[in-house]
Coordinates of C-alpha atoms in Angstrom, one line a residue:
M944 CA 105.5 82.6 -31.7
D945 CA 105.8 82.9 -28.0
S946 CA 103.6 80.7 -26.0
D947 CA 102.8 83.5 -23.7
D948 CA 101.5 85.6 -26.5
P949 CA 97.9 86.5 -25.7
G950 CA 96.9 86.7 -29.3
R951 CA 97.7 83.1 -30.0
R952 CA 96.1 81.6 -26.9
E953 CA 92.9 83.5 -27.3
G954 CA 90.8 80.8 -28.8
G955 CA 92.9 77.8 -27.8
P956 CA 92.6 75.6 -24.8
R957 CA 93.9 76.8 -21.6
R958 CA 97.5 75.7 -20.8
A959 CA 99.3 75.8 -17.6
P960 CA 101.4 78.9 -17.5
V961 CA 105.1 78.4 -17.9
S962 CA 107.7 80.3 -15.9
R963 CA 110.0 82.4 -18.0
S964 CA 112.9 81.8 -15.8
G965 CA 112.7 78.1 -16.4
R966 CA 110.9 77.0 -19.6
G967 CA 109.7 73.5 -19.6
R968 CA 108.4 73.6 -16.0
A969 CA 104.8 74.0 -15.2
A970 CA 103.8 76.9 -13.2
P971 CA 101.9 76.3 -10.0
R972 CA 98.1 75.8 -10.5
R973 CA 95.8 78.4 -9.4
T974 CA 93.3 77.7 -6.7
S975 CA 90.1 79.4 -6.2
G976 CA 91.3 80.7 -2.9
R977 CA 94.5 82.3 -4.1
S978 CA 94.1 85.9 -5.1
A979 CA 97.8 86.8 -5.4
A980 CA 99.5 86.8 -8.7
P981 CA 101.9 84.0 -9.5
R982 CA 105.5 84.4 -9.1
G983 CA 107.4 85.8 -12.2
A984 CA 104.4 87.2 -14.0
G985 CA 105.6 90.3 -15.6
Q986 CA 104.0 91.5 -18.8
G987 CA 101.9 88.4 -19.3
R988 CA 99.6 88.8 -16.4
P989 CA 97.7 91.9 -17.6
G990 CA 96.6 89.8 -20.6
R991 CA 95.3 86.9 -18.5
R992 CA 93.0 88.8 -16.2
P993 CA 90.1 88.9 -18.7
R994 CA 90.2 85.1 -18.9
P995 CA 87.8 84.4 -16.1
A996 CA 85.2 86.3 -18.0
P997 CA 83.9 83.0 -19.7
R998 CA 83.2 81.6 -16.3
P999 CA 79.7 83.2 -16.0
E1000 CA 78.9 81.4 -19.3
V1001 CA 79.2 78.1 -17.7
P1002 CA 76.1 77.9 -15.4
R1003 CA 77.8 76.2 -12.5
P1004 CA 75.9 76.3 -10.5
E1005 CA 72.9 78.0 -12.1
V1006 CA 71.5 80.0 -9.4
P1007 CA 68.0 80.2 -10.8
Y1008 CA 67.8 76.5 -11.5
Q1009 CA 69.8 74.9 -8.8
D1010 CA 68.1 76.7 -6.0
P1011 CA 66.0 73.8 -4.9
A1012 CA 65.5 75.5 -1.6
G1013 CA 63.7 78.2 -3.3
Y1014 CA 61.6 75.7 -5.4
E1015 CA 61.0 73.2 -2.7
A1016 CA 60.5 75.6 0.1
P1017 CA 56.8 76.2 -0.8
Y1018 CA 56.4 72.4 -1.2
D1019 CA 57.9 71.7 2.2
D1020 CA 55.8 74.4 3.8
A1021 CA 52.7 73.3 2.0
P1022 CA 49.9 72.7 4.6
Y1023 CA 48.6 69.8 2.5
Q1024 CA 51.5 67.5 3.5
D1025 CA 51.2 68.5 7.1
Q1026 CA 47.5 67.9 7.1
A1027 CA 47.9 64.6 5.4
Y1028 CA 50.4 63.5 8.0
Q1029 CA 48.3 64.8 10.8
D1030 CA 45.2 63.0 9.4
Q1031 CA 47.0 59.7 9.7
A1032 CA 47.9 60.6 13.3
Y1033 CA 44.4 61.7 14.0
Q1034 CA 42.8 58.6 12.4
E1035 CA 44.9 56.2 14.4
P1036 CA 42.7 56.5 17.5
V1037 CA 39.6 55.9 15.3
Y1038 CA 41.3 52.9 13.7
A1039 CA 42.4 51.7 17.1
E1040 CA 38.8 51.7 18.4
A1041 CA 37.9 49.1 15.8
P1042 CA 39.3 46.2 17.9
R1043 CA 37.3 47.5 20.9
E1044 CA 34.1 47.2 18.8
T1045 CA 35.0 43.7 17.8
R1046 CA 35.7 42.8 21.4
R1047 CA 32.3 43.9 22.6
P1048 CA 30.4 41.5 20.3
A1049 CA 32.8 38.9 21.4
K1050 CA 31.8 39.5 25.0
G1051 CA 28.2 39.4 23.8
R1052 CA 28.8 36.0 22.3
K1053 CA 30.1 34.7 25.5
R1054 CA 27.1 35.9 27.4
P1055 CA 24.6 33.8 25.5
S1056 CA 26.9 30.9 25.9
G1057 CA 26.8 31.4 29.6
R1058 CA 23.1 32.0 29.7
G1059 CA 22.6 29.0 27.5
G1060 CA 24.5 26.9 30.0
S1061 CA 22.3 28.2 32.8
R1062 CA 19.1 27.6 30.9
T1063 CA 19.9 24.0 30.1
P1064 CA 19.1 22.8 33.6
R1065 CA 16.2 25.1 33.9
R1066 CA 14.2 23.7 31.0
P1067 CA 13.7 20.2 32.6
A1068 CA 12.5 22.0 35.8
A1069 CA 9.9 24.0 33.8
S1070 CA 8.7 20.8 32.2
G1071 CA 8.0 19.2 35.5
G1072 CA 11.3 17.3 35.9
D1073 CA 12.0 18.8 39.3
P1074 CA 10.4 16.6 41.9
G1075 CA 10.7 19.2 44.5
S1076 CA 8.7 21.7 42.5
A1077 CA 6.1 19.1 41.9
R1078 CA 5.7 18.3 45.6
R1079 CA 5.2 21.8 46.7
P1080 CA 1.9 22.4 45.0
R1081 CA 0.6 19.1 46.1
A1082 CA 1.4 19.9 49.7
A1083 CA -0.3 23.3 49.4
L1084 CA -3.3 22.2 47.5
G1085 CA -4.1 19.2 49.6
S1086 CA -7.0 17.3 48.0
R1087 CA -6.2 18.7 44.5
A1088 CA -3.5 16.1 44.1
Y1089 CA -6.1 13.4 44.9
F1090 CA -8.5 15.0 42.4
G1091 CA -5.8 14.7 39.7
A1092 CA -5.4 11.0 40.3
A1093 CA -9.2 10.5 40.7
G1094 CA -9.9 12.4 37.6
A1095 CA -7.6 10.2 35.5
L1096 CA -9.3 7.1 37.0
G1097 CA -12.7 8.7 36.4
A1098 CA -11.8 9.3 32.7
V1099 CA -11.2 5.6 32.2
V1100 CA -14.5 4.8 33.9
I1101 CA -16.3 7.4 31.8
V1102 CA -15.0 5.8 28.6
G1103 CA -16.2 2.4 29.8
L1104 CA -19.6 3.8 30.6
G1105 CA -19.7 5.5 27.2
A1106 CA -19.3 2.1 25.6
V1107 CA -22.1 0.7 27.6
V1108 CA -24.4 3.6 26.5
L1109 CA -23.4 2.9 22.9
L1110 CA -24.4 -0.7 23.2
R1111 CA -27.7 0.1 24.9
G1112 CA -28.5 3.0 22.6
G1113 CA -29.9 6.4 23.7
D1114 CA -33.1 6.8 25.6
D1115 CA -34.3 9.6 23.4
P1116 CA -33.6 10.6 19.8
V1117 CA -31.1 13.5 19.6
P1118 CA -32.4 16.6 17.8
T1119 CA -30.3 18.1 15.0
H1120 CA -30.8 21.8 15.5
A1121 CA -29.0 23.8 18.2
P1122 CA -30.9 26.7 19.8
A1123 CA -29.5 30.2 19.9
A1124 CA -27.6 31.4 22.9
V1125 CA -29.6 33.6 25.2
I1126 CA -27.9 34.9 28.3
G1127 CA -29.9 37.0 30.8
R1128 CA -28.8 38.9 33.9
P1129 CA -27.4 36.6 36.6
A1130 CA -27.9 36.9 40.3
G1131 CA -25.5 39.2 42.1
S1132 CA -24.6 36.9 45.0
G1133 CA -24.6 33.2 45.9
P1134 CA -22.7 30.5 47.6
S1135 CA -19.2 29.1 46.7
P1136 CA -17.5 25.9 47.6
T1137 CA -14.5 25.9 50.0
S1138 CA -12.2 24.2 47.5
Y1139 CA -12.3 23.7 43.7
S1140 CA -10.3 22.0 41.0
S1141 CA -10.7 21.6 37.3
S1142 CA -9.5 19.5 34.3
P1143 CA -9.5 20.2 30.6
T1144 CA -11.1 18.0 28.0
S1145 CA -9.4 14.8 26.8
A1146 CA -9.1 12.8 23.6
A1147 CA -12.0 10.6 24.8
Y1148 CA -14.4 13.4 23.8
A1149 CA -12.8 14.3 20.5
G1150 CA -16.0 13.3 18.7
I1151 CA -18.0 16.0 20.5
A1152 CA -15.3 18.7 20.6
A1153 CA -17.5 21.1 18.7
R1154 CA -21.2 21.7 18.8
T1155 CA -21.3 22.0 15.1
S1156 CA -20.8 18.2 14.9
D1157 CA -23.2 17.7 17.9
A1158 CA -25.8 20.3 17.2
G1159 CA -28.8 18.7 18.9
P1160 CA -29.8 20.4 22.2
L1161 CA -30.0 18.5 25.4
T1162 CA -33.3 16.9 26.4
A1163 CA -34.6 16.2 29.8
G1164 CA -34.5 12.5 29.0
E1165 CA -30.8 12.7 28.2
A1166 CA -29.9 14.9 31.2
F1167 CA -32.0 13.0 33.8
P1168 CA -32.4 9.4 32.6
P1169 CA -33.8 6.8 35.0
S1170 CA -30.4 5.3 35.4
A1171 CA -29.2 8.7 36.9
A1172 CA -32.0 8.9 39.6
T1173 CA -29.6 7.5 42.2
V1174 CA -25.9 7.8 42.9
S1175 CA -24.0 5.3 44.9
V1176 CA -20.5 5.7 46.4
P1177 CA -18.2 2.7 46.0
D1178 CA -16.9 1.2 49.2
S1179 CA -19.4 3.3 51.2
D1180 CA -23.0 3.1 52.5
A1181 CA -23.8 6.5 51.1
K1182 CA -26.5 6.5 48.5
L1183 CA -27.9 9.8 47.1
T1184 CA -31.2 10.3 45.3
L1185 CA -32.2 13.0 42.8
R1186 CA -34.5 15.4 44.6
T1187 CA -34.6 18.5 42.3
K1188 CA -33.8 19.0 38.6
R1189 CA -33.9 21.8 36.1
L1190 CA -33.1 22.3 32.4
D1191 CA -32.8 26.0 31.5
G1192 CA -32.3 27.6 28.1
D1193 CA -30.8 30.7 29.8
C1194 CA -27.4 29.7 31.2
A1195 CA -27.4 32.8 33.4
A1196 CA -30.1 31.2 35.6
A1197 CA -27.6 28.5 36.6
V1198 CA -24.8 30.8 37.8
W1199 CA -24.2 33.9 39.8
G1200 CA -21.8 36.7 39.2
A1201 CA -21.4 39.0 36.2
T1202 CA -18.0 37.6 35.2
V1203 CA -19.2 34.0 35.1
A1204 CA -22.2 34.9 33.0
A1205 CA -20.1 37.0 30.6
D1206 CA -17.9 34.0 30.0
L1207 CA -20.9 31.8 29.3
R1208 CA -22.1 34.4 26.8
R1209 CA -18.6 34.4 25.2
G1210 CA -18.7 30.6 25.0
G1211 CA -22.1 30.6 23.3
C1212 CA -23.8 28.7 26.1
T1213 CA -27.3 27.6 25.1
Q1214 CA -28.4 25.2 27.9
A1215 CA -27.8 24.4 31.6
A1216 CA -29.0 21.2 33.2
R1217 CA -28.9 21.0 37.0
G1218 CA -29.7 18.3 39.5
L1219 CA -29.6 18.2 43.3
Y1220 CA -29.0 15.0 45.2
A1221 CA -29.3 14.1 48.9
S1222 CA -28.5 11.0 50.8
T1223 CA -31.1 9.0 52.7
G1224 CA -29.0 9.0 55.9
R1225 CA -29.6 11.4 58.7
G1226 CA -27.4 13.4 61.0
E1227 CA -23.8 14.2 60.4
R1228 CA -23.4 11.5 57.7
A1229 CA -26.0 12.9 55.4
Y1230 CA -24.5 14.2 52.1
G1231 CA -25.7 16.4 49.3
M1232 CA -24.5 16.9 45.8
A1233 CA -25.3 19.4 43.0
V1234 CA -24.4 18.6 39.3
A1235 CA -24.6 21.2 36.5
V1236 CA -24.0 20.6 32.7
F1237 CA -23.4 23.5 30.4
N1238 CA -23.8 23.2 26.6
L1239 CA -21.1 25.4 25.1
A1240 CA -19.9 26.0 21.5
G1241 CA -16.6 24.2 21.7
S1242 CA -14.0 22.4 23.8
A1243 CA -11.9 25.5 24.2
D1244 CA -14.9 27.3 25.7
A1245 CA -15.5 24.5 28.1
D1246 CA -11.8 24.5 29.1
R1247 CA -11.9 28.2 29.7
F1248 CA -15.1 28.1 31.7
V1249 CA -14.0 25.4 34.2
G1250 CA -10.7 27.2 34.7
L1251 CA -12.5 30.5 35.3
L1252 CA -14.5 29.2 38.2
D1253 CA -11.4 28.8 40.3
R1254 CA -10.5 32.5 39.8
T1255 CA -14.1 33.8 40.4
R1256 CA -14.8 31.6 43.4
G1257 CA -16.2 33.9 46.0
G1258 CA -17.3 36.4 43.4
G1259 CA -19.2 34.1 41.1
F1260 CA -20.0 30.4 40.7
V1261 CA -22.6 27.8 39.8
R1262 CA -25.9 28.1 41.6
P1263 CA -27.5 24.9 43.0
P1264 CA -31.2 24.6 42.1
A1265 CA -33.6 25.8 44.8
A1266 CA -34.7 23.2 47.3
T1267 CA -36.5 22.9 50.6
G1268 CA -35.7 21.2 53.9
P1269 CA -32.1 20.3 54.6
L1270 CA -31.1 20.8 51.0
G1271 CA -32.2 24.5 51.3
A1272 CA -29.0 25.2 53.1
F1273 CA -26.8 23.6 50.4
G1274 CA -23.7 25.7 49.8
Q1275 CA -23.3 26.7 53.4
G1276 CA -20.4 25.2 55.4
F1277 CA -17.5 23.1 54.0
G1278 CA -17.9 22.0 50.4
M1279 CA -15.8 20.7 47.6
A1280 CA -16.3 21.1 43.8
R1281 CA -14.7 20.0 40.6
G1282 CA -15.1 21.2 37.0
L1283 CA -14.6 18.9 34.0
A1284 CA -14.5 19.9 30.4
M1285 CA -15.9 17.0 28.3
G1286 CA -15.8 18.0 24.7
H1287 CA -18.0 21.1 24.2
F1288 CA -19.8 20.4 27.5
A1289 CA -18.7 21.6 31.0
V1290 CA -19.7 19.5 34.0
V1291 CA -19.5 20.9 37.5
S1292 CA -20.1 18.7 40.5
W1293 CA -20.3 20.0 44.1
A1294 CA -20.5 17.8 47.2
Q1295 CA -20.8 18.5 50.9
R1296 CA -22.2 17.2 54.1
L1297 CA -25.6 18.6 54.9
D1298 CA -24.6 19.6 58.4
G1299 CA -21.8 21.8 56.9
G1300 CA -19.0 19.8 58.5
G1301 CA -16.2 17.7 57.1
D1302 CA -12.9 18.6 55.4
E1303 CA -10.7 17.6 52.5
R1304 CA -9.9 14.2 54.1
D1305 CA -13.4 13.0 53.7
E1306 CA -13.2 10.3 51.1
T1307 CA -16.9 10.2 50.6
L1308 CA -16.9 13.7 49.3
L1309 CA -14.0 12.9 47.0
S1310 CA -15.8 9.9 45.6
L1311 CA -19.0 11.9 45.1
L1312 CA -17.1 14.4 42.9
I1313 CA -16.0 11.6 40.7
E1314 CA -19.5 10.1 40.4
G1315 CA -21.0 13.4 39.8
G1316 CA -18.7 14.0 36.8
K1317 CA -20.2 11.0 35.0
A1318 CA -22.9 13.0 33.3
P1319 CA -25.1 10.5 31.4
A1320 CA -26.0 12.9 28.7
V1321 CA -22.4 13.7 27.8
L1322 CA -21.3 10.1 28.0
G1323 CA -24.1 9.0 25.7
R1324 CA -23.2 11.6 23.1
A1325 CA -19.5 10.9 23.3
A1326 CA -20.2 7.2 22.8
R1327 CA -22.4 7.8 19.7
A1328 CA -20.1 10.3 18.1
P1329 CA -18.2 9.0 15.0
R1330 CA -14.5 8.5 15.6

């Protein structure tokens, strides 16, 4: 059978067409771009034209399947990917701000280190290590620096005198029941000293720090024993004698000013013992001294009271007992006073020249303040208190 017979090649594989003019030679291969019929195709060509019909059977390329553009186009245009990408770009500034927040605490850490470095030299200054800051108050206060040194020396003397009282024993038995505090209405006006200083209590009076352990009220024998009838000033010819004395159950009678009386009420003051001394000399060298002892509830009340007198001076202070003669003008002119907290007792001494003269350089006045602080009643109780 002829190889060009269309009936024979219908189900067989495709063969390259053979030229009739020259059998055995392969005809030129068709290309997809050639539309013209091959050379020498006579009656065989009409049978070959239906051959391309199977081509649609081979899905090459399948238009419905291999149209990725049609399938992926909605995915590429999906707003979700665009938003996801844009979210990252939007979050970058937020994430970039995180280092800024970490840098701010870092700066904060440097500031305390800088401040700590500046505080280090300041702490010794606050504790009194700066000699310049310690000299300025002394220069401004004048005699108060002397009072500080004299007070320390006086504390040593007081402890020594307390031991003497302990050896001798008390003049009167000490009652064991404390009276109730009664504070009346104080005077609205009165005198005040020119200068004043105070000192808190010390360990020497720890045995009488609270009135609960020293409940007995003061007696006249304790407050004004025979040994306290005169006061002598060391290294001086001045000698003062007790002229007037009072022991009041109402502490308001011993002060003036509502603020001072209110503090005594707060401190539970139950008694006030006052004495007024005058020297035997005449003229400009005559001296006077007033001493007041307040019986308070505790050492904290005594500390507060002696400190308050410096702030209320001019608007409230201790009242000297009434007297006649030259002592009637006590409190007028230049005067110096000092308050001492001694356990639950507060002792205030006030010295001046009877002519109203003098100044802070008068050593006799300074010595009188020290001697006036040696209240025999307080020293005796401190010496007898258990330690």
